Short mmCIF file of C-alpha atoms and ligand atoms in Angstrom, two decimals:
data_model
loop_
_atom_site.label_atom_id
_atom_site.label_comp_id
_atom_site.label_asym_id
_atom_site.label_seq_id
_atom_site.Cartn_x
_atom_site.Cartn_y
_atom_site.Cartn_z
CA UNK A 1 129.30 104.37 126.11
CA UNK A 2 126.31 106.79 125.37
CA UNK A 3 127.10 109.06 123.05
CA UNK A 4 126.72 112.77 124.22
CA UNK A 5 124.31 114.40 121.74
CA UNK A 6 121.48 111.95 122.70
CA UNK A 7 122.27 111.54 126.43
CA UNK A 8 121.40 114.40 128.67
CA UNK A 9 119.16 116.19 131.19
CA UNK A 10 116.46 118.45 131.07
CA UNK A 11 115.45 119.97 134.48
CA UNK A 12 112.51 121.25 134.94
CA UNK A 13 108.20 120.71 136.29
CA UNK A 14 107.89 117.15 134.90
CA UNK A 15 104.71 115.57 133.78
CA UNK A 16 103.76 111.72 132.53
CA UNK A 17 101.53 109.40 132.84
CA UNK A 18 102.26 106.15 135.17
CA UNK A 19 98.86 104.65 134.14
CA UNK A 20 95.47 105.91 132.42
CA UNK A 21 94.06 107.31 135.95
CA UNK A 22 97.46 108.81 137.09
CA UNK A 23 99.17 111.81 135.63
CA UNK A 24 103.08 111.96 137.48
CA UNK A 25 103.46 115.64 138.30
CA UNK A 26 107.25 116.00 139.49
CA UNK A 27 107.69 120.33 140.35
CA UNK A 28 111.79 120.97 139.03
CA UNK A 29 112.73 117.80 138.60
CA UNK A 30 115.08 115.83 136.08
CA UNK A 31 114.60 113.94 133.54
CA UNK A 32 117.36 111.56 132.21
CA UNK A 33 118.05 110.96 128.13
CA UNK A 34 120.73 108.38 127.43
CA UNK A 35 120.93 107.23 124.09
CA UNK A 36 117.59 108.40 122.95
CA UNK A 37 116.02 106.54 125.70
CA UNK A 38 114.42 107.73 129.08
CA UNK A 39 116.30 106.71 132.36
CA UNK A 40 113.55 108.04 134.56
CA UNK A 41 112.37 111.09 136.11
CA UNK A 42 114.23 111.60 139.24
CA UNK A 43 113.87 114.92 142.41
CA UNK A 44 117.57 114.98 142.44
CA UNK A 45 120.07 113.71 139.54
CA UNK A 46 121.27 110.31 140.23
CA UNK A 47 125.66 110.16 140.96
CA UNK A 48 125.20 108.35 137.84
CA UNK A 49 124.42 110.62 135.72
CA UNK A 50 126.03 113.62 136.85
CA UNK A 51 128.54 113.72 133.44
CA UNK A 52 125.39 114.77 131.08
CA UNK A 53 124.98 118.02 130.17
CA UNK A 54 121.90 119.41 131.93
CA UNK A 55 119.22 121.86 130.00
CA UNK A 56 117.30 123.86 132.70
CA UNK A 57 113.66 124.96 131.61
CA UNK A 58 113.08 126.44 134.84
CA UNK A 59 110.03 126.95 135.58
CA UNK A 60 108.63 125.64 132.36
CA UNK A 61 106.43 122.35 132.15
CA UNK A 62 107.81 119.49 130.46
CA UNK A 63 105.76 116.92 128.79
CA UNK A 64 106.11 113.58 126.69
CA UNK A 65 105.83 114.26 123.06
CA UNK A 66 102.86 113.47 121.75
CA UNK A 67 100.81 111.02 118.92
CA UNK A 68 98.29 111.93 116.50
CA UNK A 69 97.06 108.96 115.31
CA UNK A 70 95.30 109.83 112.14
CA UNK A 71 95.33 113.12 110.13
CA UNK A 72 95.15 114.23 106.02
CA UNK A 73 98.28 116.73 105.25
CA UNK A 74 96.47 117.40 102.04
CA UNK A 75 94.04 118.80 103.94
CA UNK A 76 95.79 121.05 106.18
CA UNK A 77 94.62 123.83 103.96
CA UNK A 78 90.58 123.88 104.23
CA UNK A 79 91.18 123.59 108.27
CA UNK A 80 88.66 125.74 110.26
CA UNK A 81 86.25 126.16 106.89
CA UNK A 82 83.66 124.00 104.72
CA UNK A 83 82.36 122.73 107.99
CA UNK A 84 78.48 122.23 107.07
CA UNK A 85 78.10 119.37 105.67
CA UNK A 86 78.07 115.74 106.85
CA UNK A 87 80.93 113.07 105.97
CA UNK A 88 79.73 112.00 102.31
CA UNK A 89 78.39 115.30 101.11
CA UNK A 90 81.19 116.76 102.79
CA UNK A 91 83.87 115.12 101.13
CA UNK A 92 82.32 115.63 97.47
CA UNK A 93 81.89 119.52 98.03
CA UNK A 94 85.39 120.36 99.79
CA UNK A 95 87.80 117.54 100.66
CA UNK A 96 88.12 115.37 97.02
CA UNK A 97 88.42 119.00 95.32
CA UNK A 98 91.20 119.97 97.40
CA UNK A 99 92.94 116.57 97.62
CA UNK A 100 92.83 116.43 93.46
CA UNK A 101 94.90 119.74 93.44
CA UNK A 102 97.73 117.18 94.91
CA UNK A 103 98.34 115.75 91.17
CA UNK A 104 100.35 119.08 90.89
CA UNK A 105 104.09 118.79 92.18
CA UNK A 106 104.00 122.57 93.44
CA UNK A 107 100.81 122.67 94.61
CA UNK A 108 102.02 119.74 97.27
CA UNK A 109 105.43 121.41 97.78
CA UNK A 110 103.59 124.75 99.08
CA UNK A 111 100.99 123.09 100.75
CA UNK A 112 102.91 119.90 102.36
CA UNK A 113 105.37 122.35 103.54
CA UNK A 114 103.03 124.72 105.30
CA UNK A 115 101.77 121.08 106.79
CA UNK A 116 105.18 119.95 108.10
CA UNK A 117 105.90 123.36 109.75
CA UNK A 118 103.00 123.62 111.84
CA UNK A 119 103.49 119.85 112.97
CA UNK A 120 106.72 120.39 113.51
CA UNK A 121 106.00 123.90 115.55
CA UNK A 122 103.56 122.17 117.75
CA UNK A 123 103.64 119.32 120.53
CA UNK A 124 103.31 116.13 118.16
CA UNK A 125 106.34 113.87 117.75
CA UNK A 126 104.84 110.96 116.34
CA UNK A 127 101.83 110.91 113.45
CA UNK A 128 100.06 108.85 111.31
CA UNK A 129 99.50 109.87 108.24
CA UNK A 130 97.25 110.36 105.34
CA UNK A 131 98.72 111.46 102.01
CA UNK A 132 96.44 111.50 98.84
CA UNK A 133 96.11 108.56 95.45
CA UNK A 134 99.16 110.87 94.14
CA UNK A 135 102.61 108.94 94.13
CA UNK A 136 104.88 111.55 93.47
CA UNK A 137 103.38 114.06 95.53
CA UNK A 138 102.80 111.19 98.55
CA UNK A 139 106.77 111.09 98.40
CA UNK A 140 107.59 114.51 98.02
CA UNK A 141 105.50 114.48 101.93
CA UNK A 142 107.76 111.81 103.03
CA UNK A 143 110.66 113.96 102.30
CA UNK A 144 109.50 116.90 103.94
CA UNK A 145 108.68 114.76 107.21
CA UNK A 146 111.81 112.88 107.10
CA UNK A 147 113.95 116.23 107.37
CA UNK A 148 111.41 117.54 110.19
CA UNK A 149 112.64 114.81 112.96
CA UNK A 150 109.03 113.84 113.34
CA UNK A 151 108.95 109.83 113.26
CA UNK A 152 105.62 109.26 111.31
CA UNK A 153 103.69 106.78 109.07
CA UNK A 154 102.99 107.93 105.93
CA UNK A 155 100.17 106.10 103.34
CA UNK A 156 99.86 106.65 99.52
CA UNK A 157 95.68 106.66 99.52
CA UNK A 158 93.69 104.07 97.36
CA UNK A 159 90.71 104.75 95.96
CA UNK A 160 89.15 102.55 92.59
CA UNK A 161 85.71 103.28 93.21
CA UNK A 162 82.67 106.38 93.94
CA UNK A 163 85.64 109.23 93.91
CA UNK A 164 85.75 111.94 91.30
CA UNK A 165 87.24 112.20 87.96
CA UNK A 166 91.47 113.11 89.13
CA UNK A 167 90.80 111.43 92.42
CA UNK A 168 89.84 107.71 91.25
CA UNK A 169 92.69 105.05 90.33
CA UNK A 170 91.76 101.43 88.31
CA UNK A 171 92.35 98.79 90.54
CA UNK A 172 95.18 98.06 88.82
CA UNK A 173 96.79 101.12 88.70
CA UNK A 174 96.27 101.59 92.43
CA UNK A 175 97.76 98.78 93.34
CA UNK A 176 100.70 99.17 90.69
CA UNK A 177 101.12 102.61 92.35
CA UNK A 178 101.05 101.25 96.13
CA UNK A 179 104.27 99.02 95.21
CA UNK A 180 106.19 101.50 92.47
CA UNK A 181 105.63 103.82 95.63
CA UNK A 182 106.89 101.56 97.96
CA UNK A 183 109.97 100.06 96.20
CA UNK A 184 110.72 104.13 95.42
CA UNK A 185 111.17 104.84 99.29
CA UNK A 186 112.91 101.15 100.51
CA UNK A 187 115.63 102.63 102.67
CA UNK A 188 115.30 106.29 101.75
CA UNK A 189 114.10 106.85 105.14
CA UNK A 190 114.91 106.38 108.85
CA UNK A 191 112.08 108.21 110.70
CA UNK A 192 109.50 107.75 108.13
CA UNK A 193 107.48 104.86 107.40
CA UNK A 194 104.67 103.80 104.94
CA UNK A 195 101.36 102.38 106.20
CA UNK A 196 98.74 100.98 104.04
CA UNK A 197 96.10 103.53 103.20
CA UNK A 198 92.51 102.12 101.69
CA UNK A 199 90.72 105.36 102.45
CA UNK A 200 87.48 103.79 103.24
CA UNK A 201 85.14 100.81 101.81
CA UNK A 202 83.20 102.83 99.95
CA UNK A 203 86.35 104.20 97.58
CA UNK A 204 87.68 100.52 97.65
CA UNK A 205 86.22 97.75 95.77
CA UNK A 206 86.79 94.17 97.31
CA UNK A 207 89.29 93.77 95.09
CA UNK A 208 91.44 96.46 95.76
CA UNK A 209 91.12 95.59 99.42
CA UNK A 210 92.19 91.92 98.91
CA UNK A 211 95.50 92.92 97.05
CA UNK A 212 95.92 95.17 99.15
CA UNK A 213 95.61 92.80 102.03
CA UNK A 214 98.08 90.63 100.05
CA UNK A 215 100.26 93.64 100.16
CA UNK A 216 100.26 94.39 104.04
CA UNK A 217 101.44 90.89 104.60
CA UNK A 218 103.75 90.61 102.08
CA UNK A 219 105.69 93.69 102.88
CA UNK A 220 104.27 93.34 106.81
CA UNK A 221 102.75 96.85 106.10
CA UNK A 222 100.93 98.60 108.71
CA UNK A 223 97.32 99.72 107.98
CA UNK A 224 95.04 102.97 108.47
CA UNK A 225 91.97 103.57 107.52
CA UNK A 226 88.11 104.72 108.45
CA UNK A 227 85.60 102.75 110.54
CA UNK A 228 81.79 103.59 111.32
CA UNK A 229 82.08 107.22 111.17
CA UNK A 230 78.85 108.28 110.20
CA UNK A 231 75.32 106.86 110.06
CA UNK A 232 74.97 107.05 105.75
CA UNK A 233 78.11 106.00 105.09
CA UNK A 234 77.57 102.88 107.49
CA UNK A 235 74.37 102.35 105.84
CA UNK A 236 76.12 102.61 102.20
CA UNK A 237 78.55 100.06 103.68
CA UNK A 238 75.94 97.49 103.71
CA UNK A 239 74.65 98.39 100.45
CA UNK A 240 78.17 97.70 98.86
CA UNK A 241 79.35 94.71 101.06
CA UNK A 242 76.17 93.18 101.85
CA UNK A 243 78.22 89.85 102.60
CA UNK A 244 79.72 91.51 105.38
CA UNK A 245 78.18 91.07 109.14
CA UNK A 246 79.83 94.69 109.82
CA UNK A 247 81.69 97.57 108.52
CA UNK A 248 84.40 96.27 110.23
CA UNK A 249 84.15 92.40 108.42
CA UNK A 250 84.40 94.23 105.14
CA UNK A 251 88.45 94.86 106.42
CA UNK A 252 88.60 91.72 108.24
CA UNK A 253 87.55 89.64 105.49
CA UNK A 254 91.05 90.54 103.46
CA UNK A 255 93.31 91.14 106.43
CA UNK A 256 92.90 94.46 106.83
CA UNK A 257 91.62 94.14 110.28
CA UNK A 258 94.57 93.99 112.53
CA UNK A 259 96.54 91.10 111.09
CA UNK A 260 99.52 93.85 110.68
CA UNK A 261 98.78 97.03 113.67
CA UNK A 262 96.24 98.59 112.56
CA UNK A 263 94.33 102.13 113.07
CA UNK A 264 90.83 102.70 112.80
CA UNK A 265 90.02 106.58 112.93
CA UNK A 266 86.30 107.52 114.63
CA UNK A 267 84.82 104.02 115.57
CA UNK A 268 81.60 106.56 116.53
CA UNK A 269 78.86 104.18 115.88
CA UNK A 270 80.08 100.43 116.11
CA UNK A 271 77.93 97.54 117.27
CA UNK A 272 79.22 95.03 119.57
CA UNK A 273 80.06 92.66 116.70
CA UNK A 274 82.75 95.24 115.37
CA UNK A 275 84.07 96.04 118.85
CA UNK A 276 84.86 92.40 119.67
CA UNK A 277 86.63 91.99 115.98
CA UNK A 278 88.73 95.24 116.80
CA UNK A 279 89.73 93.57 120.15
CA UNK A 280 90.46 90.35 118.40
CA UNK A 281 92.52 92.09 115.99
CA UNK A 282 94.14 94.43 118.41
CA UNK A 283 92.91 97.28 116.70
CA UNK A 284 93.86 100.62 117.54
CA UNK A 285 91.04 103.22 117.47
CA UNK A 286 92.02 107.11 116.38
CA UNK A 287 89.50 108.73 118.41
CA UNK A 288 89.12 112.92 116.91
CA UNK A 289 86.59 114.63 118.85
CA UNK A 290 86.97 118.16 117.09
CA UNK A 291 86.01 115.88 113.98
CA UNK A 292 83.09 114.02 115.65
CA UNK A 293 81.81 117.38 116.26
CA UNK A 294 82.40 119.62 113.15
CA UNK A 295 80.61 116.85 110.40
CA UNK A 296 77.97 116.30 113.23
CA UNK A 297 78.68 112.48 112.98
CA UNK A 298 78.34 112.09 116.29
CA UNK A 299 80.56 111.32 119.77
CA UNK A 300 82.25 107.80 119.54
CA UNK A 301 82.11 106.24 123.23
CA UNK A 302 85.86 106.71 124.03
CA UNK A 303 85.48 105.99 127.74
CA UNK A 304 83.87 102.60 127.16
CA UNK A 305 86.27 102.25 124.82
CA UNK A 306 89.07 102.89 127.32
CA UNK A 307 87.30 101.24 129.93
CA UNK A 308 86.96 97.98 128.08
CA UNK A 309 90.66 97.44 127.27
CA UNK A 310 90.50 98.32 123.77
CA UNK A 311 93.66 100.45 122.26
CA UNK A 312 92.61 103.91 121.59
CA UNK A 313 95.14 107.34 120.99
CA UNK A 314 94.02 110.78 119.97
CA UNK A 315 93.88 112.41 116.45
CA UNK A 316 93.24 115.75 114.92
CA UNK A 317 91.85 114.33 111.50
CA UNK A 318 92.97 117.50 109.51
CA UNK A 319 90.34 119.11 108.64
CA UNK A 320 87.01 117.55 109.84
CA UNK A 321 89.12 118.31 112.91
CA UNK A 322 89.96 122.21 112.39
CA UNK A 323 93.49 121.86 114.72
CA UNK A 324 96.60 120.16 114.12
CA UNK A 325 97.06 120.25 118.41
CA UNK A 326 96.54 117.29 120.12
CA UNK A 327 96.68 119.14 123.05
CA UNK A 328 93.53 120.86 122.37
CA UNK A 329 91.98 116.66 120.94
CA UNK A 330 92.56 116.22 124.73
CA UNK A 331 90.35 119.41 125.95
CA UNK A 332 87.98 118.32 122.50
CA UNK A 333 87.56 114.68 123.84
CA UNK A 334 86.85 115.87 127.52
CA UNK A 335 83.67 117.98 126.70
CA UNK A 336 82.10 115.70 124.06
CA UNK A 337 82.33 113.08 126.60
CA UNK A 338 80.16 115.31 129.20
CA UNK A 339 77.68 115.87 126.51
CA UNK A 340 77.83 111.99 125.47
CA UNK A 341 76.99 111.24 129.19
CA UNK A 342 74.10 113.43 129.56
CA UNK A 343 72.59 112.97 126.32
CA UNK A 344 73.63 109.44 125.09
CA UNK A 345 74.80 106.98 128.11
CA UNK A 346 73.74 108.06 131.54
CA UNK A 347 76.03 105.00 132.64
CA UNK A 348 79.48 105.94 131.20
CA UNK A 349 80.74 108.80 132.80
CA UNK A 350 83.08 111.58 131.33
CA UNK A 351 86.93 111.09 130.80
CA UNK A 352 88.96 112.57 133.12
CA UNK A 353 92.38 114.66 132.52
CA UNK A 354 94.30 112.01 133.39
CA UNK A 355 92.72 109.94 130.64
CA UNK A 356 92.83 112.28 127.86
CA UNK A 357 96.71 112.80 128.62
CA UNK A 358 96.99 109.21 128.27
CA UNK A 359 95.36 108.77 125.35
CA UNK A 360 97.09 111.58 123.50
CA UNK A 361 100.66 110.31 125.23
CA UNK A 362 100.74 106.31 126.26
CA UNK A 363 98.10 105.58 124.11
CA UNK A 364 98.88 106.68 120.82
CA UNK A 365 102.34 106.53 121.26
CA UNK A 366 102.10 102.47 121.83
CA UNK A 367 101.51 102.20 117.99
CA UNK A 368 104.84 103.67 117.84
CA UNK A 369 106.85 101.21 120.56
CA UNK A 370 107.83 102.16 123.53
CA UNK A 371 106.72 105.90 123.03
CA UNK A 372 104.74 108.74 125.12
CA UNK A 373 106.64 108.18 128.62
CA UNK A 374 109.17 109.49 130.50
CA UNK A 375 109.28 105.65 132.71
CA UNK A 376 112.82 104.00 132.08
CA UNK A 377 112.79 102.40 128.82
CA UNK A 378 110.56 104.80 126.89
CA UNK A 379 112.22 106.24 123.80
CA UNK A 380 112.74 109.94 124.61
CA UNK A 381 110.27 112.35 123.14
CA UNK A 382 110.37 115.57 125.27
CA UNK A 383 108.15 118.69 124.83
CA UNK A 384 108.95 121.90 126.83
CA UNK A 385 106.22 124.20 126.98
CA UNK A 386 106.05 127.90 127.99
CA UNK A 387 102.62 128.53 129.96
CA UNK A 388 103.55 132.09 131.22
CA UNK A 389 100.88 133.62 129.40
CA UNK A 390 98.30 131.84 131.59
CA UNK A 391 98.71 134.22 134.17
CA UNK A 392 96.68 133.32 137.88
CA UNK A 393 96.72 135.09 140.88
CA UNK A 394 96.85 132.44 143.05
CA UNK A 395 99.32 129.72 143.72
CA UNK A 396 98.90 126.36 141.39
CA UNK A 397 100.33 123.28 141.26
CA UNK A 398 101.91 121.85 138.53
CA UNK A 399 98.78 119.14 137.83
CA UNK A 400 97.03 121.98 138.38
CA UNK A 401 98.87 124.03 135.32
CA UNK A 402 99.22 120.95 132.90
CA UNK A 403 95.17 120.80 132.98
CA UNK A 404 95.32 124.34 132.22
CA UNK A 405 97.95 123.55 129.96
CA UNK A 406 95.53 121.25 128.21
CA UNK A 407 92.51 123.41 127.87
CA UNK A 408 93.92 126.78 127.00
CA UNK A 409 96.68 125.21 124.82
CA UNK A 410 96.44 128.14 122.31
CA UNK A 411 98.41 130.39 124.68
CA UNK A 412 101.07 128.35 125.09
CA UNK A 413 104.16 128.06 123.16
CA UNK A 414 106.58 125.03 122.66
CA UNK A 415 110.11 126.03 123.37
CA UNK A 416 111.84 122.96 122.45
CA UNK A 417 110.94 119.18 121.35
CA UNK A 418 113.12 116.23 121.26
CA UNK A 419 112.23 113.36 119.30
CA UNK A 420 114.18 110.13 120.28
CA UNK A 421 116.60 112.14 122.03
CA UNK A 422 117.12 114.38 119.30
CA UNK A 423 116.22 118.28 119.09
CA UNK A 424 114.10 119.40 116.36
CA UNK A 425 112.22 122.32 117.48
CA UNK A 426 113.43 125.26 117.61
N1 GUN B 1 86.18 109.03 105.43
C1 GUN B 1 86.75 108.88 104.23
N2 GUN B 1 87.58 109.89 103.94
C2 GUN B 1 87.55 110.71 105.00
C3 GUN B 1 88.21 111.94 105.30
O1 GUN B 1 89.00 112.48 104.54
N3 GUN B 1 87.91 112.50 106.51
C4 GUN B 1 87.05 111.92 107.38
N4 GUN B 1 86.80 112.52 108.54
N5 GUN B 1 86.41 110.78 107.11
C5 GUN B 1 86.67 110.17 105.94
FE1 FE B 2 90.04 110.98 108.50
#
């Protein structure tokens, strides 16, 4: 027997993706929740399931929740400033300052909270997560998401070397902190999981990332972290792991390269070396455009990336990327991939709509499980969003309005989300 609450209907102009070239755009149709799971999306309700309650959206457009695969909560509040630096300068003028204040209990309360509400307003279901070195504060976060209904992946950050005074752990106490953090949260949570967080090689000495590797397959930990972002911090890279035959290696060599799923956020400049280790490992790459663009690091080759089977989603990176909406990622990764065809690689052509909805749906959501479909089988995260206020003369169709939809997202509104079959917006 399903059980009511999480079985049910919700008519209305249905979009998904069937595969990364084709976007199903169903005008008032149904889609079918039973038990937190998708039945399909069908033109006229199935005899079958004509006991569930039915929630018309009208004409509204409804879309599978979506995944951000790699953002900083602590740094939700210096989004849209402190945008003129590069990645290493940028992160000792604006980002460590900010992410120290997270020592301070209240100071994360105010600021995590502000964090959770606008992911929570918006049209992600499903995030990965970067917290700061702070334990209490990292699990204070948790809490917050947990009551949301957002299913995320949450990491306690660890960083032993090249960080500031308030910001910098021993390796000792980092790791003593990574496991007193994550015997404090066994079975405290059912939505929200920890992930592994070295922040990058250069704030990890090879020890830290050993134990830590130790730690990921001990406790079969997911990990997230950064990859070949920038040109000076690869180059610092090879200063500090000169052993290593790539950025990438320097994870590898302590299992923190895809022997438990693993997320790589910006992948901008990797040589062919660290593509086939990230395809060996099954790495998935967090691809932020609005990031790419706003510490000038550059535009990773996400088509190529796509085209060459590796597993890439969407992210916002809060706040090198200045918008929590992966909605807008999607418009973001469209336009730096014109520019990255006519300036960098004449051969790759642009993304299309249909990929960028993929990525930031099917894509991300696979880290996740069966997540960022409405195909039978898919767990059942349902956006329903308002696009009124995009007013047109003419007549469109409803591909026509989800690409709108896509790259005019600020003047839409989210009426209601579902998360695994469960409402938790509005
Ligand atoms: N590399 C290491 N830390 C960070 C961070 O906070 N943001 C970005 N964009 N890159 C990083
Ligand atoms: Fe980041």
């Amino acid at each position: 027997m399903s059980s009511q609450q999480n079985s049910f209907v919700l008519k209305g102009n249905i979009c998904y993706s069937v595969d990364s070239q084709t976007v199903f755009c169903g005008e008032s149709c149904y889609a079918v929740c039973a038990d937190g799971i998708s039945a399909g999306v069908f033109h006229e309700l199935p005899e079958q399931f004509s006991n569930l309650p039915v929630y018309d959206f009208g004409d509204s457009v409804v879309i599978p929740g979506l995944t951000d695969l790699h953002t900083h909560a602590p740094q939700f509040g210096n989004r849209g400033m402190a945008m003129d630096l590069q990645l290493l300068d940028w992160l000792n003028t604006y980002t460590f300052p900010e992410e120290t204040k997270f020592a301070d209990l209240e100071y994360a309360r105010h600021a995590y909270a502000m964090f959770v509400r606008e992911l929570k307003q918006g049209a992600t279901t499903r995030a990965c997560i970067f917290a700061t070195i702070h334990v209490p504060a990292t699990v204070l976060l948790m809490d917050e998401l947990e009551r949301s209904g957002l299913c995320t992946y949450v990491g306690k950050v660890n960083m032993d070397r090249n960080s500031p005074e308030g910001l910098v752990e021993s390796t000792d106490n980092s790791i003593a902190d990574t496991i007193a953090w994550l015997e404090q949260i066994e079975g405290r949570y059912s939505r929200t999981k920890p992930m592994l967080t070295p922040r990058f090689v250069p704030s990890c000495t090879d020890e830290l990332l050993q134990e830590l590797g130790h730690i990921a397959a001990q406790y079969q930990l997911p990990v997230q972290s950064h990859l070949s972002e920038n040109q000076s911090e690869i180059t610092w890279v090879k200063e500090l792991c000169p052993w290593a035959e790539t950025y990438g290696h320097a994870y590898e060599k302590w299992g923190l390269f895809g022997n438990t799923p693993t997320i790589m956020a910006h992948c901008v400049w990797c040589p062919d070396a660290e593509i086939e280790l990230m395809k060996k490992g099954g790495v998935m790459i967090a691809h932020s455009p609005a990031s790419n663009q706003n510490l000038s690091s550059g535009i990773a080759p996400a088509k190529k990336y796509l085209n060459d089977g590796l597993k890439i989603g969407l992210a916002t990176d809060l706040s090198a990327g200045e918008s929590a909406s992966i909605l807008k990622a999607m418009s973001d990764a469209i336009a730096v991939s014109k520019l990255r065809w006519r300036y960098v690689d004449e051969q790759t052509p642009p993304l299309t709509m249909e990929e960028a909805f993929y990525m930031g749906t099917v894509g991300g959501g696979s880290f996740f499980g069966k997540v960022g479909s409405f195909e039978s089988g898919y767990q059942f995260d349902a956006v329903v969003i308002d696009d009124h206020d995009l007013v047109h003369p003419q007549e469109l169709n409803v591909h026509q309005r989800l690409e709108r939809i896509i790259h005019l997202s600020g003047q839409c509104h989210v009426v209601k989300k579902y998360v695994h079959g469960r409402e938790i917006f509005p």
